[in-house]
Coordinates of C-alpha atoms in Angstrom, one line a residue:
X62 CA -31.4 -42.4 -44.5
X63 CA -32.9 -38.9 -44.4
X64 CA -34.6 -39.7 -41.0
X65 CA -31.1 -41.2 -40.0
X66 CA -29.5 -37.8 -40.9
X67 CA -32.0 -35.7 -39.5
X68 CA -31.5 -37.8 -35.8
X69 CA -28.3 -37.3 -36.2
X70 CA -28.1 -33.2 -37.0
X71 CA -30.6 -32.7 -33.9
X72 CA -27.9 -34.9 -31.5
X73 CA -25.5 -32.6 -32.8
X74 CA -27.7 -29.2 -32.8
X75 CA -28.2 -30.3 -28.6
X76 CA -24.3 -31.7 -27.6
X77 CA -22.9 -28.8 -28.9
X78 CA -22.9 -26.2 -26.4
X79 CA -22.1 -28.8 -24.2
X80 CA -19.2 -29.7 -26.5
X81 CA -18.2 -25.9 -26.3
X82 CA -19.0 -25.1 -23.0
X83 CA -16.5 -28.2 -22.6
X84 CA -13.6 -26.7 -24.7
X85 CA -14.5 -23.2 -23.5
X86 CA -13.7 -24.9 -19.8
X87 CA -10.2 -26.9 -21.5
X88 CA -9.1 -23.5 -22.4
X89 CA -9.7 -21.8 -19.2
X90 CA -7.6 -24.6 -17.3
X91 CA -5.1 -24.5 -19.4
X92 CA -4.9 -20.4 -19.0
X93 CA -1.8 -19.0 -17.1
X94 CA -1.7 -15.6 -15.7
X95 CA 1.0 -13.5 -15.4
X96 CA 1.0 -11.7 -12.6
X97 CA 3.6 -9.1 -10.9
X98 CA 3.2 -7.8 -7.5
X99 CA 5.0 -7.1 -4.4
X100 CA 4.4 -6.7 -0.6
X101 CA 6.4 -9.9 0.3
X102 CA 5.5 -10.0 3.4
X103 CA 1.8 -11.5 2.5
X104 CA 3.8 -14.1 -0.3
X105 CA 1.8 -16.6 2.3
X106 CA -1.6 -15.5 1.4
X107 CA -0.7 -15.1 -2.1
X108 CA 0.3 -18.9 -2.5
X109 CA -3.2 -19.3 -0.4
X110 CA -5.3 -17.7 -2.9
X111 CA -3.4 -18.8 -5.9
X112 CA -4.4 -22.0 -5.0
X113 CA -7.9 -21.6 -4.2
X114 CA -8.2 -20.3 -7.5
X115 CA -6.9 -22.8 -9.3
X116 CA -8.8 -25.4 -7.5
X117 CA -12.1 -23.3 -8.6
X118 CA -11.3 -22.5 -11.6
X119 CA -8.3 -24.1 -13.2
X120 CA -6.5 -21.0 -14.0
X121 CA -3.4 -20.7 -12.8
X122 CA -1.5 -17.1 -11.6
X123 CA 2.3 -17.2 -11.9
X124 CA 3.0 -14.7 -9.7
X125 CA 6.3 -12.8 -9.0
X126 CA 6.9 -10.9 -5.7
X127 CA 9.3 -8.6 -5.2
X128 CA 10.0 -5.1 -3.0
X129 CA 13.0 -3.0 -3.7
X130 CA 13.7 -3.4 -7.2
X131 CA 9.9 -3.8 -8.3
X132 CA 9.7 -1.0 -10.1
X133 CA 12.1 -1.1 -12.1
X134 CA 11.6 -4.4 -12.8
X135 CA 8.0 -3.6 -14.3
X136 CA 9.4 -0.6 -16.2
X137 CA 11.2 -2.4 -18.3
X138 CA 8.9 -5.4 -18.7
X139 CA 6.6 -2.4 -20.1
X140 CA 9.4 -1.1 -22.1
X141 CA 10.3 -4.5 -23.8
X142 CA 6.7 -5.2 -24.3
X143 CA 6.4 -7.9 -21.5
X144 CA 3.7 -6.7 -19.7
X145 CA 2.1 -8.9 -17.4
X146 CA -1.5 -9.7 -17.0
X147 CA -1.8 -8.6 -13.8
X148 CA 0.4 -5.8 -12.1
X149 CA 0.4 -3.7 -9.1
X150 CA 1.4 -0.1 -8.5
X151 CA 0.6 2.5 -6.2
X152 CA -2.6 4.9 -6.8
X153 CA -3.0 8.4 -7.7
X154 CA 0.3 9.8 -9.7
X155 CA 0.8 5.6 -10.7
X156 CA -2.9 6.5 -12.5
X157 CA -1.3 8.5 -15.4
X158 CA 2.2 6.9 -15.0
X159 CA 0.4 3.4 -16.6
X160 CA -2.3 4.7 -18.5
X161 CA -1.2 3.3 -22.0
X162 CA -1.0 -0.2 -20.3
X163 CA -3.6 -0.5 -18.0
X164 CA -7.3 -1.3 -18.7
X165 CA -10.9 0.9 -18.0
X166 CA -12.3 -0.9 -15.4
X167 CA -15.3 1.5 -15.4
X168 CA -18.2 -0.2 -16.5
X169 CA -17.3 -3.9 -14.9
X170 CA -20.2 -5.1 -12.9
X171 CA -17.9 -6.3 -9.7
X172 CA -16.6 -2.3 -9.6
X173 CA -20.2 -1.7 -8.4
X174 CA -19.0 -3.6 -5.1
X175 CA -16.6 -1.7 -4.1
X176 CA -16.5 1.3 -1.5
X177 CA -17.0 4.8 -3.5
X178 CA -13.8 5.7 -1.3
X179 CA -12.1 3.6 -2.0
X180 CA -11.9 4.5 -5.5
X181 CA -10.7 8.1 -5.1
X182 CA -7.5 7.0 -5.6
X183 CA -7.7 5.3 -9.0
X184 CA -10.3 7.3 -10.9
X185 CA -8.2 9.7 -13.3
X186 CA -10.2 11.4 -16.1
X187 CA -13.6 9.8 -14.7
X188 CA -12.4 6.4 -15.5
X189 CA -11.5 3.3 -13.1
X190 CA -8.3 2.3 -14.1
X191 CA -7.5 0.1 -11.3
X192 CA -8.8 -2.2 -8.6
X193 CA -8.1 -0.8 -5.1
X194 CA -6.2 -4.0 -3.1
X195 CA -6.4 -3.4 0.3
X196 CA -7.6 -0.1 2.8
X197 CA -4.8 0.6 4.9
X198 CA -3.6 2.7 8.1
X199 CA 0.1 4.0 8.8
X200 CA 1.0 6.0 11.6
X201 CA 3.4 4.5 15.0
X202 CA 2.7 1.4 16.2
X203 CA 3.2 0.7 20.4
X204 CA 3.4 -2.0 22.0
X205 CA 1.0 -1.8 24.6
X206 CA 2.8 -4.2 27.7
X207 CA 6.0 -2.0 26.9
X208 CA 3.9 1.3 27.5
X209 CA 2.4 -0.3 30.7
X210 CA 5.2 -1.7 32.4
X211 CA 6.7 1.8 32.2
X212 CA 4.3 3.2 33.7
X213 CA 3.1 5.1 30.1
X214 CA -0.6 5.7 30.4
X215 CA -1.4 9.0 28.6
X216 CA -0.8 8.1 24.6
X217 CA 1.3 10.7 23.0
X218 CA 0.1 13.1 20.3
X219 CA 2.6 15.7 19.8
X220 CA 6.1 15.9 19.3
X221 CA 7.2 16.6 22.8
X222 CA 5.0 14.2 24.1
X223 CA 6.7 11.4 21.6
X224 CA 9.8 13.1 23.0
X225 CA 8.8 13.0 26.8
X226 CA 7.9 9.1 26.4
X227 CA 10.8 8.3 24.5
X228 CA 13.1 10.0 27.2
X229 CA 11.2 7.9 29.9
X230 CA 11.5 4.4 28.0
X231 CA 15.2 5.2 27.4
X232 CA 15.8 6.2 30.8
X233 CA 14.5 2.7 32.0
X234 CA 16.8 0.8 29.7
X235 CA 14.1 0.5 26.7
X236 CA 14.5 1.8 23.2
X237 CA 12.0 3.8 22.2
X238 CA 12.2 3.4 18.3
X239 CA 13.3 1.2 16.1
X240 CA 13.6 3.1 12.7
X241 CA 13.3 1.5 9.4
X242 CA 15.2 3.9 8.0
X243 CA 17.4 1.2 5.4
X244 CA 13.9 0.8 3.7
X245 CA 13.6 3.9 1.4
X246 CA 10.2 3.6 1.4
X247 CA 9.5 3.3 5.4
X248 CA 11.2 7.3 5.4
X249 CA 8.6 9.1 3.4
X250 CA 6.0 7.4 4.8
X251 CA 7.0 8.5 8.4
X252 CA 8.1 12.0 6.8
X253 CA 5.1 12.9 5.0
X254 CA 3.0 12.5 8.1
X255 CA 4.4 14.6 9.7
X256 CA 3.0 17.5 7.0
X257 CA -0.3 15.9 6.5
X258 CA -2.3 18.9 7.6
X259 CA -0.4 21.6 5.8
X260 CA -1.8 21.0 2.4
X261 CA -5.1 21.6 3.2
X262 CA -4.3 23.9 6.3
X263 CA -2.1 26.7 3.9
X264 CA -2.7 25.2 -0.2
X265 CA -6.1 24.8 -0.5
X266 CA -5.9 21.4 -0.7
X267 CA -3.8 18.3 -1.8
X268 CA -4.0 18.5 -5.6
X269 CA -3.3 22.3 -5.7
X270 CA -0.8 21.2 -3.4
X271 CA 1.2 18.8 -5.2
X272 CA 0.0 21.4 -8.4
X273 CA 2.4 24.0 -7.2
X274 CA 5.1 21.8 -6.5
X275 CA 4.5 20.2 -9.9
X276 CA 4.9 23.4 -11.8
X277 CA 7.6 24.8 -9.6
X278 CA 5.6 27.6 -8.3
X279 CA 6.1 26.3 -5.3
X280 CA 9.7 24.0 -3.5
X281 CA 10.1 22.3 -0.6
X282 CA 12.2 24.9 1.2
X283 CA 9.4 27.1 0.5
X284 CA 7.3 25.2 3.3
X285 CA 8.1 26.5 7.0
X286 CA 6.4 23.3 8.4
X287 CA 9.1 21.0 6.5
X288 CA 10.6 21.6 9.9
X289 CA 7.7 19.1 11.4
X290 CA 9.5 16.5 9.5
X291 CA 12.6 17.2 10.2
X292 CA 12.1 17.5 13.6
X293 CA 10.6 14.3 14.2
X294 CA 13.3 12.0 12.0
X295 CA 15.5 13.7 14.5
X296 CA 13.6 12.5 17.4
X297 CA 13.1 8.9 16.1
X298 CA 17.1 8.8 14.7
X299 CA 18.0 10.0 18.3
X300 CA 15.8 7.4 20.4
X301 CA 16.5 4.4 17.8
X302 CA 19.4 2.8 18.4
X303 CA 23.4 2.8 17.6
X304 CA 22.7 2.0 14.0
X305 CA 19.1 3.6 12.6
X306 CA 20.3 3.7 8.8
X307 CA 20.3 -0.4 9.7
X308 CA 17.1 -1.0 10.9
X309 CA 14.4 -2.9 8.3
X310 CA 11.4 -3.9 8.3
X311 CA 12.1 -7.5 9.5
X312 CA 14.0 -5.8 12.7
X313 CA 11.1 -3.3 13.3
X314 CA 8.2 -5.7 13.9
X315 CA 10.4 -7.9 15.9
X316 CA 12.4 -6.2 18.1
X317 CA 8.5 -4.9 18.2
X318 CA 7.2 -7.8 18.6
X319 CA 9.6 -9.0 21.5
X320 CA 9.0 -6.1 23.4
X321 CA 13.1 -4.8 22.9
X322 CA 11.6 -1.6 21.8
X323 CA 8.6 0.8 22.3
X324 CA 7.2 1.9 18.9
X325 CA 8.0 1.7 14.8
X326 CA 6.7 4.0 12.2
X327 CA 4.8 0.7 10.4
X328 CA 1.3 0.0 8.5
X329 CA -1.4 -2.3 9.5
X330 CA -0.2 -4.8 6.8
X331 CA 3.3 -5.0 9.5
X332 CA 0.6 -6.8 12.2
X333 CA 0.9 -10.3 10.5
X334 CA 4.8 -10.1 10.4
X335 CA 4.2 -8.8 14.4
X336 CA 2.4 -11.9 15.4
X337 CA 4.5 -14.4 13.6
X338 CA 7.1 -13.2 16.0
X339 CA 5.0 -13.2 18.8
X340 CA 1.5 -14.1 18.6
X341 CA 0.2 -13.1 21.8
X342 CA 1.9 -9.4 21.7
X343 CA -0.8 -5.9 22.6
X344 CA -0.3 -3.4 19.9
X345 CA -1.8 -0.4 19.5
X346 CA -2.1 2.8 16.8
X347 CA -0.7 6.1 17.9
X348 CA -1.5 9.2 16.3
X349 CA 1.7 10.3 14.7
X350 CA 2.6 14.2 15.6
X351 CA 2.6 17.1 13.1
X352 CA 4.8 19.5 15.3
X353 CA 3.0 20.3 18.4
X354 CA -0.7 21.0 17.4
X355 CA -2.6 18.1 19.2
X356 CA -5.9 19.0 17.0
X357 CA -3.9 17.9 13.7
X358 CA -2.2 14.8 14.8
X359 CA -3.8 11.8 12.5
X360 CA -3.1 8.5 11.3
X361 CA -2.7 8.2 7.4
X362 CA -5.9 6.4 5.6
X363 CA -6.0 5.3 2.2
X364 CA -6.4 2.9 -0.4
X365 CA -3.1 2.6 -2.2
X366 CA -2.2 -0.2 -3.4
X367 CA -3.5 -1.0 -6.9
X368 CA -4.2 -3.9 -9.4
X369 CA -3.9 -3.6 -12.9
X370 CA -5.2 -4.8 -15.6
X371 CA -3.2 -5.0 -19.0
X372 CA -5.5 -3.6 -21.4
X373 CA -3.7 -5.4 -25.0
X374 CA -3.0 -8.9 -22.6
X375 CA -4.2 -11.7 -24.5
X376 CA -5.4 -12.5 -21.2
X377 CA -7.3 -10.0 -20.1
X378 CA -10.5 -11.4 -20.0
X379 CA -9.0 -14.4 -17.6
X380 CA -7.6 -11.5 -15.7
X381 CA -11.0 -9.7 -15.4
X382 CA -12.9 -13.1 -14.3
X383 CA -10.4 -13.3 -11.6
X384 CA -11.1 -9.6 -10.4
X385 CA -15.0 -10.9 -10.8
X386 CA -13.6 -14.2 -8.6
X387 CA -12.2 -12.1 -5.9
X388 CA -14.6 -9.4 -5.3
X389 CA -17.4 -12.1 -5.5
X390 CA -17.4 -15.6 -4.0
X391 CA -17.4 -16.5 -0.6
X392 CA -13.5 -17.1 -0.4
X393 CA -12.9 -13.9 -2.1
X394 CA -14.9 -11.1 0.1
X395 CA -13.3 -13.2 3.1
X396 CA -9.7 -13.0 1.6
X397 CA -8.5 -9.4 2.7
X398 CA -9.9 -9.8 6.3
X399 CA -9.5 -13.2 6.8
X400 CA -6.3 -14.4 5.2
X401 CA -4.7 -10.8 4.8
X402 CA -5.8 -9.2 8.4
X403 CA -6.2 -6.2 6.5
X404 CA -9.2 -3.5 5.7
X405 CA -10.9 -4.3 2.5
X406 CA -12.2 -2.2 -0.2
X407 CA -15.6 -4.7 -0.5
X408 CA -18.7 -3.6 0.6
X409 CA -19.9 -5.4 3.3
X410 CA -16.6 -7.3 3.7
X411 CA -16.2 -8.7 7.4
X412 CA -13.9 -6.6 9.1
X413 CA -10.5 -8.3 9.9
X414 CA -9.9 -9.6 13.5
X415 CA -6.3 -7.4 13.5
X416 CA -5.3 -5.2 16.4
X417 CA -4.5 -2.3 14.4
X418 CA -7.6 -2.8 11.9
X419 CA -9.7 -2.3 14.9
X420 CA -7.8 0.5 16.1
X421 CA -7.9 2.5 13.2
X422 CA -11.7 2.1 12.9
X423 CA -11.9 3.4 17.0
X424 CA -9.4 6.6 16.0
X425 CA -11.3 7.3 13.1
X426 CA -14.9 7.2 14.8
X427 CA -13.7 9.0 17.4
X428 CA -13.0 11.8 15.1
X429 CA -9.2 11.6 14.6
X430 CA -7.8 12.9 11.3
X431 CA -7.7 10.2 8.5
X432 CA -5.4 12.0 6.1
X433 CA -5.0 10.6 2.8
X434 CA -1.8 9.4 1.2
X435 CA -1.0 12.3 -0.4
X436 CA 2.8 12.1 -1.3
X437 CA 1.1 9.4 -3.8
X438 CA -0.3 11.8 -5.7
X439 CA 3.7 13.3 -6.5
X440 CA 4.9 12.0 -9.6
X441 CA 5.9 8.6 -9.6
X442 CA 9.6 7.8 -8.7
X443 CA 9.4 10.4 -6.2
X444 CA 8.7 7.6 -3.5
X445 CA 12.1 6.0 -4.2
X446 CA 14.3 8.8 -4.9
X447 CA 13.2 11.6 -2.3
X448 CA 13.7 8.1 0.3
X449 CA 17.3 7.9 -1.0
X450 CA 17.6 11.8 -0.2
X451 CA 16.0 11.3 3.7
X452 CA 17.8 8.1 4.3
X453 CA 21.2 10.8 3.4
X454 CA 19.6 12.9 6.0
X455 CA 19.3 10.1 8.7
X456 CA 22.9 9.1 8.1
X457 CA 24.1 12.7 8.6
X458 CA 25.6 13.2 5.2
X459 CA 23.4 16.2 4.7
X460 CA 22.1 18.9 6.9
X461 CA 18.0 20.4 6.8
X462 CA 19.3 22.6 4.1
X463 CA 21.4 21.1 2.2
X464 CA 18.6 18.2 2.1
X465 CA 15.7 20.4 1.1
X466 CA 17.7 21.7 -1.7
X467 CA 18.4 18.0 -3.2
X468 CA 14.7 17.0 -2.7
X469 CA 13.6 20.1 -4.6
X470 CA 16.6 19.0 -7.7
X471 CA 15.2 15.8 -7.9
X472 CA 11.4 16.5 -7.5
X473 CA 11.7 19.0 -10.6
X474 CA 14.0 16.3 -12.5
X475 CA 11.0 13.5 -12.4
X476 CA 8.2 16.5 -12.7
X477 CA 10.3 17.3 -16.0
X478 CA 11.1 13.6 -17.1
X479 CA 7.6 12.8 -16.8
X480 CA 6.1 15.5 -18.8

């Protein structure tokens, strides 16, 4: 009996890691993350990855994407105490706006895979605190057969030169523009551009920058080149149609797409949407003007768009293995380039096979100015509500004046409501 009972203790001593490494593997399967993102335009590749996962691990991600309302959507999941597993926000401000939800990447082993600069965005105290998504590009977006067939040949890089083209499509029955000016976010992003040198050219440099507006030493009707941005949402309002305060993102990449107009103020993550319209359409990257200094004109180059991690989820490590998942195996590294079409944050990822992907890479080797998204760095809810303000602009209910005074009100409103 003793012999019996001994046999028996060692067949248990040996089955039961297996017998654990079998539960442990139950419980992963039957893990479901909670994930919140946006960027519905890539809801395809999503679903595509969500799947993979699941088929290689078990775990499932609920995810829900949304656009306009997605921030306040995750503000008050926070607030009630719903926070999801997995979120995304922007970089930079975003970094101190989610700081008591979000959890210290720093010392996970798959961080060491990612670009150093990529990472500029989402260190705040010396700490990771987020997992950089995708490397992107914004400036105008041609098409390139448009440009041709109008006989178009030297690429603009000023504002009169984006003026002279424009006035040449439009006199041969093309629209130059089509605006995007009903997405608030599509304004700043062509507005801020237009200023991306001035930081560094007359503030020593985009933190003091955003410093002085921050404490008020310094206002937006202080700044003499605020009259680069004005100037060119004139030109684009003027050369984009009947309606420009109509005009989304859908009706950008495809009258793009079919050729109906010249040029939108879009990212490289609007190529995907481009080709689903027309898959065989040329598109190119323009430099986007700030006033009429050639030397500065740049295309914006950043990594934005973060992950998060909730730090108290009782999921968090299933969240983590997924970030391990992603930056690691095969499907992973090849998910940004080849499922996205967009610039990824891996080292040693394959580039994408994207028009503007490619483009960016030539502009920047060729010693354009990569300017980085600085307008992230402003508090958050400044991306939302100073839109609102341009979009007021655009539809003529303001004038320059009159517009720089409300987007100094509100920037000191959200400097004060988030101090």
């Amino acid at each position: 009996m003793k012999k019996m009972l001994l046999v028996l203790l060692a067949l248990l001593v040996a089955f039961t890691p297996l017998f654990a490494a079998g539960q442990q593997e139950k419980k992963d399967e039957n893990v479901t993350l909670n994930v919140l993102f946006y960027s519905p335009e890539l809801a395809e590749q999503y679903n595509d990855m969500v799947a993979e996962y699941k088929k290689a691990t078990g775990v499932t991600l609920d995810i829900t994407v949304l656009q306009t309302d997605y921030r306040s959507v995750l503000t008050s999941r926070l607030n009630s105490g719903d926070v999801p597993d997995i979120f995304m926000s922007s970089a930079y401000a975003d970094n101190s706006t989610y700081k008591d939800y979000v959890y210290d990447l720093t010392n996970e082993d798959f961080i060491k895979q990612i670009e150093p600069g990529a990472l500029q965005g989402v260190i705040s105290d010396g700490k990771v605190t987020g997992y950089p998504f995708l490397v992107q590009s914004h400036s105008f977006i041609y098409n390139k057969k448009v440009f041709r067939d109008n006989g178009i040949t030297t690429l603009p890089k000023t504002l009169s030169e984006f003026e002279a083209v424009a006035k040449k499509l439009q006199a041969n029955g093309v629209q130059p523009f089509a605006t995007g000016f009903k997405e608030f976010w599509v304004l700043p992003q062509t507005a801020w551009q237009a200023i991306a040198n001035v930081p560094t050219d007359n503030y020593g440099g985009y933190e003091k920058f955003v410093g002085m507006l921050n404490s008020g030493a310094l206002k937006f009707k202080d700044i003499p080149q605020m009259s680069q941005l004005f100037d060119l949402l004139d030109l684009i309002k003027k050369y984009g149609g009947p309606k420009p305060n109509e005009s989304d993102f859908n009706d950008q990449t495809s009258a793009l797409a079919t050729g109906k107009v010249a040029m939108i103020h879009q990212g490289n993550w609007a190529e995907d949407s481009i080709r689903k319209t027309n898959p065989e359409v040329e598109i190119g990257l323009l430099v986007g003007p700030t006033g009429n200094n050639a030397a500065t004109a740049g295309i914006m180059f950043d990594s934005n768009q973060t992950i998060r991690i909730a730090k108290d989820g009782k999921n968090r490590q299933a969240a983590l293995d997924w970030l391990r998942w992603l930056t690691t195996s095969e499907y992973g590294k090849n998910w940004i380039p080849g499922k996205v079409k967009q610039l990824s944050p891996i080292i040693g990822a394959a580039a994408p096979d994207s028009h503007i992907a490619k483009e960016t890479s030539a502009l920047l080797a060729s010693g354009t100015p990569g300017y980085p998204w600085f307008y992230q760095m402003f508090p958050t809810g400044t991306e939302q509500q100073l839109g609102a303000i341009l979009q007021g602009y655009c539809a003529g209910l303001t004038d320059r004046e009159q517009t720089l005074d409300a987007l100094d009100a509100a920037y000191a409103k959200i400097v004060k409501a988030a101090q």
